Amino acid sequence: MSTPTVVTCGADMFADAVAGQAVDVQRVDWRPPMPGTEADLATVATDPRRVEANRTAVEAMLGVTAHLVDVAPASEVLGLEQGQFLHAGPPIEWERASGPLRGALMGGAALEGLVDDPEDAVALFESGSSVSLEPCHHRSAVGPMAGVVTPSMWMWVLEDRATGRRTYCSLNEGLGKVLRYGAYNDEVLTRLRWMGDVLGPLLQAAVRGTPEATDVTGILTQMLQMGDEAHNRNRAGTLMLLRDLSPAMVTSAEEGGFHSSDVADVLRFVGGNDHFFLNLAMPACKLALDAGRDVPGSTMVVAMARNGTDFGIQVSGTGDEWFTGPAQVAEGLFLGDFGPDDANPDIGDSAITETAGIGGFAMATAPAIVRLVGGSVPDALATTRRMHEITLAENPRWTVPVLEFQGTPTGIDVTKVCRTGILPQINTGMAGAVAGVGQVGAGLVTPPAEIFPKALAALAARSAQAEVEAGRSL
């Protein structure tokens, strides 16, 4: 007679009791779906378009290769005009803006010469008469943390050569007291002006002078094998970018009239900023995810973004609609004397990395990340494994060596999140809640659970409408 095996789910008490009697137990990590989602799950699950739509969205996303093709001011590549400001996350107005977003907008206004003192920008934004706010995502761009982009800021330009589609991101300032964390003192503004006067033009000359456009997707593939996860650890990626651009930078400097000290300053700045490559990883992920947009019936998430007040997602099958809930405060490690009370709720477009299957989804590639964001090495491995339960596919280009080169979990599925209750894991920096403070720490965070049932309801409504329209056509 064969030895019996008992399958259990839910609480471990029963499983432990059976195992204590030397019976083989298979534990299943099952839980009921999110409350109130049962009917919508049934509607979406039986949508005849869903399987093929998700296959189409995933294949489109995985088929993109991002190349670095230019560096140029936002006024040129995004058409930003004086008084227009981009920001991270879903749409928001000044009245609801968080401290770090307000601080970054105040600093941006001073950078553009709209005010002499950043403090004077409060009245400018309160009046709203000569300024406007718009999400980076609405201009095919992404911005880390506050994500503020002004017309004079220089932008990375990435392109999918198969389609000509482009995405954009500002240049990375470094860590600590920087604009994207809401700081706006003289040191911050001086650095930004140097980035506009020296760093941007020299990078533009180097990119335009490089014989072969840098394959950003390829660098991402390599850096995941070298201990980076491309959100809060970008050390290998930054050094590979420096390797690719340095020769052209030196040559371009000689031909373009740059002083040798400018080249030295740029090399020192990039080499000393381990996060520099993040601002290339982000638009590379957006470029891939944008290819998977607007597929009727698809349940794949194509954007996760936070503005410091709201956390929003967009889904392939629901167009440009945002589904939002309150941003959460990350749990993690703090700098100096800062603590949880000093931290602002989650902020930034950098969760586009997790949306594409890296960052927090690839923590197993970067166990050292736990020293920055908290947790343990086993936690990092477990996180990557757990994210496979809520995704549609694995990325064959982005693999995890310690997991036998398994592809990273890719394509967050709204239905799987609602069915399992497992939320996407994001690792993130933490900005101070008060404008002007800057970075206070780094940690781990998840989206507010309620945004996924909202997206599911919208998908169910569209599914029902599609069924009605199909019936009319018979």
mmCIF file with all atom_site columns, N, CA and C in Angstrom, residues 98-100 307-309 328-330 340 342-347 430-434 440:
data_model
loop_
_atom_site.group_PDB
_atom_site.id
_atom_site.type_symbol
_atom_site.label_atom_id
_atom_site.label_alt_id
_atom_site.label_comp_id
_atom_site.label_asym_id
_atom_site.label_entity_id
_atom_site.label_seq_id
_atom_site.pdbx_PDB_ins_code
_atom_site.Cartn_x
_atom_site.Cartn_y
_atom_site.Cartn_z
_atom_site.occupancy
_atom_site.B_iso_or_equiv
_atom_site.pdbx_formal_charge
_atom_site.auth_seq_id
_atom_site.auth_comp_id
_atom_site.auth_asym_id
_atom_site.auth_atom_id
_atom_site.pdbx_PDB_model_num
ATOM 1  N N  . SER A 1 98  ? 2.970  66.415 -1.731 1.00 0.00 ? 98  SER A N  1
ATOM 2  C CA . SER A 1 98  ? 3.725  66.085 -0.521 1.00 0.00 ? 98  SER A CA 1
ATOM 3  C C  . SER A 1 98  ? 4.892  67.057 -0.341 1.00 0.00 ? 98  SER A C  1
ATOM 4  N N  . GLY A 1 99  ? 5.517  66.981 0.832  1.00 0.00 ? 99  GLY A N  1
ATOM 5  C CA . GLY A 1 99  ? 6.657  67.842 1.126  1.00 0.00 ? 99  GLY A CA 1
ATOM 6  C C  . GLY A 1 99  ? 7.792  67.732 0.123  1.00 0.00 ? 99  GLY A C  1
ATOM 7  N N  . PRO A 1 100 ? 8.277  66.507 -0.175 1.00 0.00 ? 100 PRO A N  1
ATOM 8  C CA . PRO A 1 100 ? 9.394  66.408 -1.122 1.00 0.00 ? 100 PRO A CA 1
ATOM 9  C C  . PRO A 1 100 ? 9.028  66.856 -2.533 1.00 0.00 ? 100 PRO A C  1
ATOM 10 N N  . ASN A 1 307 ? 3.489  59.703 -6.316 1.00 0.00 ? 307 ASN A N  1
ATOM 11 C CA . ASN A 1 307 ? 3.820  61.127 -6.258 1.00 0.00 ? 307 ASN A CA 1
ATOM 12 C C  . ASN A 1 307 ? 4.039  61.625 -4.831 1.00 0.00 ? 307 ASN A C  1
ATOM 13 N N  . GLY A 1 308 ? 4.130  60.694 -3.879 1.00 0.00 ? 308 GLY A N  1
ATOM 14 C CA . GLY A 1 308 ? 4.321  61.066 -2.488 1.00 0.00 ? 308 GLY A CA 1
ATOM 15 C C  . GLY A 1 308 ? 3.028  61.217 -1.723 1.00 0.00 ? 308 GLY A C  1
ATOM 16 N N  . THR A 1 309 ? 1.910  61.235 -2.436 1.00 0.00 ? 309 THR A N  1
ATOM 17 C CA . THR A 1 309 ? 0.578  61.270 -1.840 1.00 0.00 ? 309 THR A CA 1
ATOM 18 C C  . THR A 1 309 ? -0.231 60.061 -2.301 1.00 0.00 ? 309 THR A C  1
ATOM 19 N N  . GLN A 1 328 ? 2.170  54.432 0.651  1.00 0.00 ? 328 GLN A N  1
ATOM 20 C CA . GLN A 1 328 ? 2.542  53.905 1.966  1.00 0.00 ? 328 GLN A CA 1
ATOM 21 C C  . GLN A 1 328 ? 3.953  54.363 2.357  1.00 0.00 ? 328 GLN A C  1
ATOM 22 N N  . VAL A 1 329 ? 4.232  54.391 3.643  1.00 0.00 ? 329 VAL A N  1
ATOM 23 C CA . VAL A 1 329 ? 5.580  54.680 4.129  1.00 0.00 ? 329 VAL A CA 1
ATOM 24 C C  . VAL A 1 329 ? 6.388  53.387 4.114  1.00 0.00 ? 329 VAL A C  1
ATOM 25 N N  . ALA A 1 330 ? 7.580  53.435 3.548  1.00 0.00 ? 330 ALA A N  1
ATOM 26 C CA . ALA A 1 330 ? 8.428  52.246 3.463  1.00 0.00 ? 330 ALA A CA 1
ATOM 27 C C  . ALA A 1 330 ? 8.946  51.837 4.838  1.00 0.00 ? 330 ALA A C  1
ATOM 28 N N  . PRO A 1 340 ? 11.177 56.727 11.377 1.00 0.00 ? 340 PRO A N  1
ATOM 29 C CA . PRO A 1 340 ? 9.929  56.590 10.612 1.00 0.00 ? 340 PRO A CA 1
ATOM 30 C C  . PRO A 1 340 ? 9.083  57.854 10.574 1.00 0.00 ? 340 PRO A C  1
ATOM 31 N N  . ASP A 1 342 ? 10.029 60.783 10.282 1.00 0.00 ? 342 ASP A N  1
ATOM 32 C CA . ASP A 1 342 ? 10.602 61.780 9.385  1.00 0.00 ? 342 ASP A CA 1
ATOM 33 C C  . ASP A 1 342 ? 10.344 61.465 7.913  1.00 0.00 ? 342 ASP A C  1
ATOM 34 N N  . ALA A 1 343 ? 9.878  60.265 7.622  1.00 0.00 ? 343 ALA A N  1
ATOM 35 C CA . ALA A 1 343 ? 9.788  59.805 6.227  1.00 0.00 ? 343 ALA A CA 1
ATOM 36 C C  . ALA A 1 343 ? 8.455  60.176 5.591  1.00 0.00 ? 343 ALA A C  1
ATOM 37 N N  . ASN A 1 344 ? 8.530  60.578 4.338  1.00 0.00 ? 344 ASN A N  1
ATOM 38 C CA . ASN A 1 344 ? 7.328  60.818 3.536  1.00 0.00 ? 344 ASN A CA 1
ATOM 39 C C  . ASN A 1 344 ? 6.833  59.492 2.976  1.00 0.00 ? 344 ASN A C  1
ATOM 40 N N  . PRO A 1 345 ? 5.537  59.366 2.701  1.00 0.00 ? 345 PRO A N  1
ATOM 41 C CA . PRO A 1 345 ? 5.074  58.181 1.975  1.00 0.00 ? 345 PRO A CA 1
ATOM 42 C C  . PRO A 1 345 ? 5.798  58.010 0.645  1.00 0.00 ? 345 PRO A C  1
ATOM 43 N N  . ASP A 1 346 ? 5.756  56.822 0.139  1.00 0.00 ? 346 ASP A N  1
ATOM 44 C CA . ASP A 1 346 ? 6.480  56.393 -1.060 1.00 0.00 ? 346 ASP A CA 1
ATOM 45 C C  . ASP A 1 346 ? 6.302  57.379 -2.222 1.00 0.00 ? 346 ASP A C  1
ATOM 46 N N  . ILE A 1 347 ? 7.393  57.600 -2.972 1.00 0.00 ? 347 ILE A N  1
ATOM 47 C CA . ILE A 1 347 ? 7.360  58.585 -4.043 1.00 0.00 ? 347 ILE A CA 1
ATOM 48 C C  . ILE A 1 347 ? 8.296  58.177 -5.171 1.00 0.00 ? 347 ILE A C  1
ATOM 49 N N  . MET A 1 430 ? 13.850 56.729 0.647  1.00 0.00 ? 430 MET A N  1
ATOM 50 C CA . MET A 1 430 ? 12.838 57.456 1.418  1.00 0.00 ? 430 MET A CA 1
ATOM 51 C C  . MET A 1 430 ? 13.217 58.923 1.511  1.00 0.00 ? 430 MET A C  1
ATOM 52 N N  . ALA A 1 431 ? 12.292 59.785 1.133  1.00 0.00 ? 431 ALA A N  1
ATOM 53 C CA . ALA A 1 431 ? 12.490 61.224 1.217  1.00 0.00 ? 431 ALA A CA 1
ATOM 54 C C  . ALA A 1 431 ? 11.915 61.748 2.521  1.00 0.00 ? 431 ALA A C  1
ATOM 55 N N  . GLY A 1 432 ? 12.500 62.825 3.018  1.00 0.00 ? 432 GLY A N  1
ATOM 56 C CA . GLY A 1 432 ? 11.960 63.459 4.212  1.00 0.00 ? 432 GLY A CA 1
ATOM 57 C C  . GLY A 1 432 ? 10.598 64.060 3.940  1.00 0.00 ? 432 GLY A C  1
ATOM 58 N N  . ALA A 1 433 ? 9.708  63.993 4.933  1.00 0.00 ? 433 ALA A N  1
ATOM 59 C CA . ALA A 1 433 ? 8.351  64.489 4.754  1.00 0.00 ? 433 ALA A CA 1
ATOM 60 C C  . ALA A 1 433 ? 8.290  65.996 4.625  1.00 0.00 ? 433 ALA A C  1
ATOM 61 N N  . VAL A 1 434 ? 9.305  66.683 5.146  1.00 0.00 ? 434 VAL A N  1
ATOM 62 C CA . VAL A 1 434 ? 9.328  68.143 5.105  1.00 0.00 ? 434 VAL A CA 1
ATOM 63 C C  . VAL A 1 434 ? 10.137 68.606 3.897  1.00 0.00 ? 434 VAL A C  1
ATOM 64 N N  . VAL A 1 440 ? 16.173 60.470 3.719  1.00 0.00 ? 440 VAL A N  1
ATOM 65 C CA . VAL A 1 440 ? 16.258 60.086 5.124  1.00 0.00 ? 440 VAL A CA 1
ATOM 66 C C  . VAL A 1 440 ? 16.503 58.595 5.305  1.00 0.00 ? 440 VAL A C  1
#
